[in-house]
Coordinates of C-alpha atoms and ligand atoms in Angstrom, one line a residue:
M149 CA 0.6 -17.7 -20.7
I150 CA 3.6 -19.5 -19.2
P151 CA 6.4 -17.4 -17.7
A152 CA 9.9 -17.4 -19.2
A153 CA 12.4 -19.7 -17.6
F154 CA 13.9 -18.6 -14.2
E155 CA 16.0 -20.1 -11.4
Y156 CA 14.4 -20.6 -8.0
A157 CA 15.8 -20.6 -4.5
R158 CA 14.1 -20.7 -1.1
A159 CA 15.8 -18.6 1.5
S160 CA 15.9 -19.7 5.2
S161 CA 16.9 -16.3 6.5
V162 CA 16.8 -12.6 5.5
E163 CA 20.6 -12.6 5.2
E164 CA 20.5 -15.7 2.9
A165 CA 17.8 -14.1 0.8
S166 CA 19.9 -10.9 0.4
N167 CA 22.9 -13.0 -0.5
L168 CA 20.9 -15.0 -3.1
L169 CA 19.7 -11.7 -4.7
S170 CA 23.3 -10.5 -4.9
K171 CA 24.4 -13.9 -6.4
F172 CA 21.7 -14.0 -9.0
G173 CA 22.2 -10.3 -10.0
E174 CA 19.9 -7.4 -10.5
D175 CA 17.3 -9.3 -12.5
A176 CA 16.5 -11.5 -9.6
K177 CA 13.3 -10.9 -7.6
V178 CA 11.9 -11.6 -4.2
L179 CA 8.9 -13.9 -4.3
A180 CA 6.4 -13.2 -1.5
G181 CA 2.6 -13.8 -2.0
G182 CA 3.2 -13.8 -5.8
H183 CA -0.1 -12.0 -6.5
S184 CA 1.5 -9.2 -8.4
L185 CA 4.7 -10.8 -9.6
I186 CA 3.4 -14.1 -11.0
P187 CA 0.6 -12.4 -13.1
L188 CA 3.3 -10.1 -14.6
M189 CA 5.6 -13.1 -15.3
R190 CA 2.8 -15.0 -17.0
L191 CA 2.2 -12.0 -19.3
R192 CA 6.0 -11.8 -19.7
L193 CA 5.9 -8.2 -18.6
A194 CA 8.4 -9.3 -16.0
Q195 CA 11.1 -11.8 -16.8
P196 CA 13.2 -12.2 -13.7
S197 CA 16.3 -14.4 -14.1
A198 CA 15.7 -15.9 -10.6
L199 CA 13.1 -15.9 -7.8
V200 CA 14.2 -15.8 -4.2
D201 CA 11.3 -17.2 -2.2
I202 CA 10.9 -15.7 1.3
N203 CA 7.8 -17.6 2.3
G204 CA 9.7 -19.6 4.8
L205 CA 10.8 -16.6 6.8
K206 CA 8.3 -16.8 9.6
D207 CA 9.9 -14.0 11.6
L208 CA 8.7 -11.6 8.9
D209 CA 5.1 -12.6 9.6
H210 CA 4.2 -10.6 12.7
I211 CA 2.1 -7.8 14.1
K212 CA 3.7 -6.1 17.2
E213 CA 2.7 -3.2 19.3
D214 CA 5.8 -1.2 20.3
G215 CA 4.9 1.8 22.4
R216 CA 3.1 4.3 20.1
K217 CA 4.1 2.2 17.0
L218 CA 2.6 -0.7 15.2
R219 CA 5.2 -3.0 13.5
V220 CA 3.8 -5.1 10.7
G221 CA 6.2 -7.8 9.3
A222 CA 6.7 -7.8 5.5
L223 CA 5.3 -11.3 5.1
T224 CA 2.1 -10.6 7.0
R225 CA -0.8 -11.5 4.8
H226 CA -3.7 -9.1 4.2
V227 CA -6.1 -11.4 5.9
T228 CA -4.0 -11.5 9.0
I229 CA -3.9 -7.7 9.1
Q230 CA -7.6 -7.5 8.4
N231 CA -8.5 -9.8 11.3
S232 CA -5.8 -8.8 13.8
S233 CA -7.3 -7.5 17.1
T234 CA -4.1 -5.5 17.7
V235 CA -4.5 -3.7 14.4
K236 CA -8.2 -3.1 15.0
E237 CA -7.3 -1.6 18.3
K238 CA -4.2 0.4 17.5
L239 CA -4.7 1.4 13.8
P240 CA -8.2 0.4 12.8
L241 CA -7.8 2.2 9.4
L242 CA -5.2 -0.3 8.5
A243 CA -7.5 -3.3 9.3
E244 CA -10.2 -1.5 7.2
I245 CA -7.9 -1.0 4.2
A246 CA -6.6 -4.6 4.4
G247 CA -10.2 -5.8 4.2
E248 CA -10.6 -3.8 1.0
V249 CA -7.6 -5.4 -0.9
G250 CA -8.7 -7.6 -3.8
D251 CA -10.8 -10.7 -3.0
N252 CA -10.4 -13.5 -0.5
Q253 CA -7.8 -15.3 -2.6
V254 CA -5.7 -12.2 -2.9
R255 CA -6.0 -11.4 0.8
N256 CA -5.0 -15.0 1.8
M257 CA -1.7 -14.8 -0.2
G258 CA -0.7 -11.1 -0.7
T259 CA 1.6 -9.5 1.8
M260 CA 2.3 -6.1 3.4
G261 CA 5.9 -6.1 2.1
G262 CA 4.8 -7.1 -1.4
V263 CA 2.3 -4.2 -1.8
I264 CA 4.9 -1.8 -0.5
A265 CA 7.8 -3.1 -2.6
H266 CA 5.7 -3.4 -5.7
A267 CA 4.6 0.3 -5.5
D268 CA 1.6 0.0 -7.8
A269 CA -0.1 3.4 -8.1
A270 CA -3.4 1.6 -7.1
G271 CA -1.9 -0.2 -4.1
D272 CA -3.8 0.6 -0.9
Y273 CA -1.1 0.4 1.8
P274 CA 1.3 2.9 0.3
T275 CA -1.3 5.6 0.7
L276 CA -1.6 4.9 4.4
A277 CA 2.2 4.6 4.8
L278 CA 2.8 8.0 3.2
M279 CA 0.0 9.9 4.9
L280 CA 1.0 8.6 8.4
D281 CA 4.7 9.1 7.9
A282 CA 5.4 5.3 8.4
D283 CA 8.9 3.9 8.1
I284 CA 9.8 1.1 5.7
V285 CA 12.4 -1.1 7.5
T286 CA 14.7 -3.2 5.3
N287 CA 17.7 -5.5 6.0
Q288 CA 19.9 -2.5 5.4
R289 CA 18.2 0.6 6.8
T290 CA 15.0 2.5 7.7
I291 CA 13.4 4.5 4.9
P292 CA 10.7 7.1 5.6
A293 CA 7.7 6.5 3.4
N294 CA 8.0 9.9 1.9
E295 CA 11.4 8.9 0.5
F296 CA 10.5 5.4 -0.4
F297 CA 8.0 5.7 -3.3
K298 CA 9.9 7.2 -6.2
D299 CA 7.7 6.6 -9.2
L300 CA 5.3 4.1 -10.7
F301 CA 6.6 0.6 -9.7
T302 CA 9.8 2.3 -8.5
T303 CA 11.1 2.5 -4.9
A304 CA 14.2 3.4 -3.1
L305 CA 15.1 -0.3 -2.6
A306 CA 18.4 -1.5 -3.9
P307 CA 18.4 -4.8 -5.9
D308 CA 19.6 -6.9 -2.9
E309 CA 17.4 -5.0 -0.3
I310 CA 14.5 -6.7 1.4
V311 CA 11.6 -5.1 3.2
T312 CA 11.4 -6.6 6.6
E313 CA 8.8 -4.4 8.4
V314 CA 6.5 -1.4 8.0
V315 CA 6.3 0.7 11.1
F316 CA 3.1 2.8 11.5
P317 CA 2.2 5.2 14.2
V318 CA -0.7 4.2 16.5
A319 CA -3.8 6.2 15.5
T320 CA -7.2 5.4 17.0
G321 CA -9.2 8.5 16.0
A322 CA -11.9 8.9 13.4
H323 CA -11.0 7.3 10.1
K324 CA -12.3 6.0 6.8
Y325 CA -11.0 4.6 3.5
V326 CA -13.3 5.2 0.6
K327 CA -12.3 3.1 -2.4
F328 CA -14.1 3.8 -5.6
R329 CA -14.2 0.8 -8.0
R330 CA -16.7 -0.8 -10.4
R331 CA -16.6 -4.3 -8.8
L332 CA -16.1 -5.2 -5.1
F333 CA -12.8 -6.9 -5.6
D334 CA -11.3 -4.4 -8.1
W335 CA -8.3 -2.2 -7.5
A336 CA -9.2 1.5 -6.7
I337 CA -10.0 3.7 -9.6
V338 CA -9.4 6.4 -6.9
G339 CA -9.2 5.8 -3.1
V340 CA -9.1 8.3 -0.3
A341 CA -8.0 7.6 3.3
A342 CA -8.8 10.0 6.1
Q343 CA -7.4 9.7 9.6
K344 CA -7.9 12.1 12.6
M345 CA -4.6 12.2 14.5
N346 CA -2.9 14.5 17.0
G347 CA -5.8 17.1 16.7
G348 CA -5.6 17.3 12.9
W349 CA -6.4 15.3 9.8
R350 CA -4.2 13.2 7.6
I351 CA -5.6 12.7 4.1
G352 CA -4.1 10.3 1.5
L353 CA -5.0 9.6 -2.1
T354 CA -4.6 6.4 -4.1
N355 CA -4.2 6.1 -7.9
V356 CA -4.2 9.8 -8.8
G357 CA -0.5 9.8 -9.8
P358 CA 2.5 7.5 -10.2
T359 CA 3.0 7.4 -6.4
P360 CA 0.6 7.9 -3.5
V361 CA -0.3 11.5 -2.7
R362 CA -0.8 13.2 0.7
A363 CA -3.4 15.9 0.3
T364 CA -1.8 18.6 2.5
A365 CA -3.9 21.4 1.1
V366 CA -7.0 19.6 2.3
E367 CA -5.4 19.0 5.7
E368 CA -4.4 22.6 6.1
A369 CA -7.9 23.8 5.1
L370 CA -9.5 21.6 7.7
H371 CA -7.0 22.8 10.2
K372 CA -8.0 26.4 9.5
G373 CA -11.6 25.4 10.1
A374 CA -13.0 24.8 6.6
Q375 CA -16.0 22.5 6.4
P376 CA -15.3 19.1 4.7
E377 CA -17.1 20.2 1.4
E378 CA -15.0 23.3 1.1
A379 CA -11.7 21.6 2.2
A380 CA -12.2 18.7 -0.2
Q381 CA -12.2 21.1 -3.2
H382 CA -8.4 21.3 -2.6
A383 CA -8.0 17.5 -3.1
S384 CA -7.2 18.0 -6.8
D385 CA -5.1 21.2 -6.4
E386 CA -1.7 19.6 -7.2
L387 CA -2.9 16.5 -9.1
D388 CA -1.9 15.6 -12.6
P389 CA -3.2 12.0 -12.9
A390 CA -2.7 9.9 -16.0
G391 CA -5.9 8.6 -17.6
D392 CA -6.4 4.9 -18.0
L393 CA -9.0 2.5 -19.4
R394 CA -11.3 3.2 -16.4
A395 CA -11.1 6.9 -15.8
S396 CA -9.9 10.1 -17.6
P397 CA -7.6 12.5 -15.7
E398 CA -10.5 14.9 -15.2
Y399 CA -12.7 12.2 -13.8
K400 CA -10.0 11.1 -11.4
K401 CA -9.7 14.7 -10.1
H402 CA -13.4 14.9 -9.7
L403 CA -13.4 11.6 -7.8
A404 CA -10.6 12.9 -5.6
R405 CA -12.7 15.9 -4.5
V406 CA -16.0 13.9 -4.1
L407 CA -14.3 11.0 -2.2
T408 CA -12.3 13.2 0.1
K409 CA -15.5 14.9 1.3
R410 CA -17.1 11.5 1.7
A411 CA -14.2 10.0 3.6
I412 CA -14.1 12.9 6.1
N413 CA -17.8 12.9 6.6
Q414 CA -18.0 9.1 7.0
A415 CA -15.1 9.1 9.4
E416 CA -17.1 11.5 11.5
G417 CA -20.2 9.4 11.3
R418 CA -22.1 11.5 8.8
Q419 CA -23.1 10.3 5.3
Ligands
FAD103 C1 -7.0 -9.9 -8.7 C2 -6.1 -9.0 -7.9 C3 -6.6 -7.9 -7.2 C4 -5.8 -7.1 -6.4 N1 -6.4 -6.0 -5.8 C5 -5.6 -5.3 -5.1 C6 -6.1 -4.1 -4.4 O1 -7.3 -3.8 -4.5 N2 -5.2 -3.4 -3.7 C7 -3.9 -3.7 -3.5 O2 -3.2 -2.9 -2.8 N3 -3.4 -4.8 -4.1 C8 -4.2 -5.6 -4.9 N4 -3.7 -6.7 -5.5 C9 -2.2 -6.9 -5.3 C10 -2.0 -7.8 -4.1 O3 -2.2 -7.1 -2.9 C11 -0.6 -8.3 -4.1 O4 -0.5 -9.3 -3.2 C12 0.5 -7.3 -3.8 O5 0.5 -6.3 -4.7 C13 1.9 -7.9 -3.9 O6 2.1 -8.6 -2.7 P1 2.7 -10.1 -2.8 O7 3.0 -10.5 -1.5 O8 1.7 -10.9 -3.6 O9 4.1 -9.8 -3.6 P2 4.7 -10.5 -4.9 O10 3.7 -10.6 -6.0 O11 5.4 -11.8 -4.5 O12 5.8 -9.4 -5.2 C14 5.5 -8.2 -5.7 C15 6.8 -7.4 -5.9 O13 7.3 -7.0 -4.7 C16 8.6 -7.6 -4.5 N5 8.7 -8.0 -3.1 C17 7.8 -8.7 -2.4 N6 8.0 -8.8 -1.1 C18 9.2 -8.1 -0.9 C19 10.0 -7.8 0.2 N7 9.7 -8.2 1.4 N8 11.1 -7.1 0.0 C20 11.5 -6.6 -1.2 N9 10.7 -6.8 -2.3 C21 9.6 -7.6 -2.2 C22 8.7 -8.7 -5.5 O14 10.1 -9.0 -5.8 C23 7.9 -8.2 -6.6 O15 8.7 -7.3 -7.4 C24 -4.4 -7.5 -6.3 C25 -3.9 -8.6 -6.9 C26 -4.7 -9.4 -7.7 C27 -4.2 -10.6 -8.4

């Protein structure tokens, strides 16, 4: 289908982008990689009055090591994150996850900031951001990830607010992202990320609720010495996932338990 009519402006700075968003009003949207927004516009599920294109803002396309932090610019494409030697060295789980997003076309266009701002329940980066206590930096403030994702497709962003960076902690320990899907390039039916960090585990779940979930009960069980199989049984303790065309709520809870065990085992080099 063809999108409804909209105005278009290309920003040359973050400040100009924010001003344009204010000028066009709350129905205006930022255009980054366009790989979530344009399909929704073509289906007319989204009908923004105006698009503010930020693809010219090259200073938002960066990966920087900053002490024990890794700063990823909002306009950094998935393929850049996947192939970055800095990411592979400082937060290899992020490089692994980037390589699991969609297909080559999606990875060549889609951006870190787009996935974070879009807040799809099946988005992969939000899980990592939440479980590692990342910060979402905007043109106005810094928002901890656990305050950023409010609901399905709903974030703490104001209408004229632009994500500029996502700041992750460095984490180089055992890690694994297990993404369960029917075809290689599909979104996750359920995903589980496991990262060993500061002597404990961080476990995050994708697509088992309207926002990403940190599986703290699993983390605590592991901390108390439970084996992965036993700890993973807690992965569904607090879950109340919605069913969809691909999986019922019960099946998603089952997957959360099975994939959590698999993620921890594979992170530690077991099958
Ligand atoms: C076939 C297909 C498969 C996919 N599979 C996956 C997958 O497995 N995992 C996954 O995580 N994603 C997947 N995606 C989504 C893909 O990663 C998108 O690129 C991503 O969701 C949005 O990023 P974008 O840069 O394309 O943003 P856009 O589509 O341009 O924007 C998405 C939303 O975010 C807002 N936005 C974008 N950037 C900013 C910013 N800097 N500040 C404020 N708001 C902003 C826009 O206004 C819009 O509302 C898939 C997409 C397709 C088409």
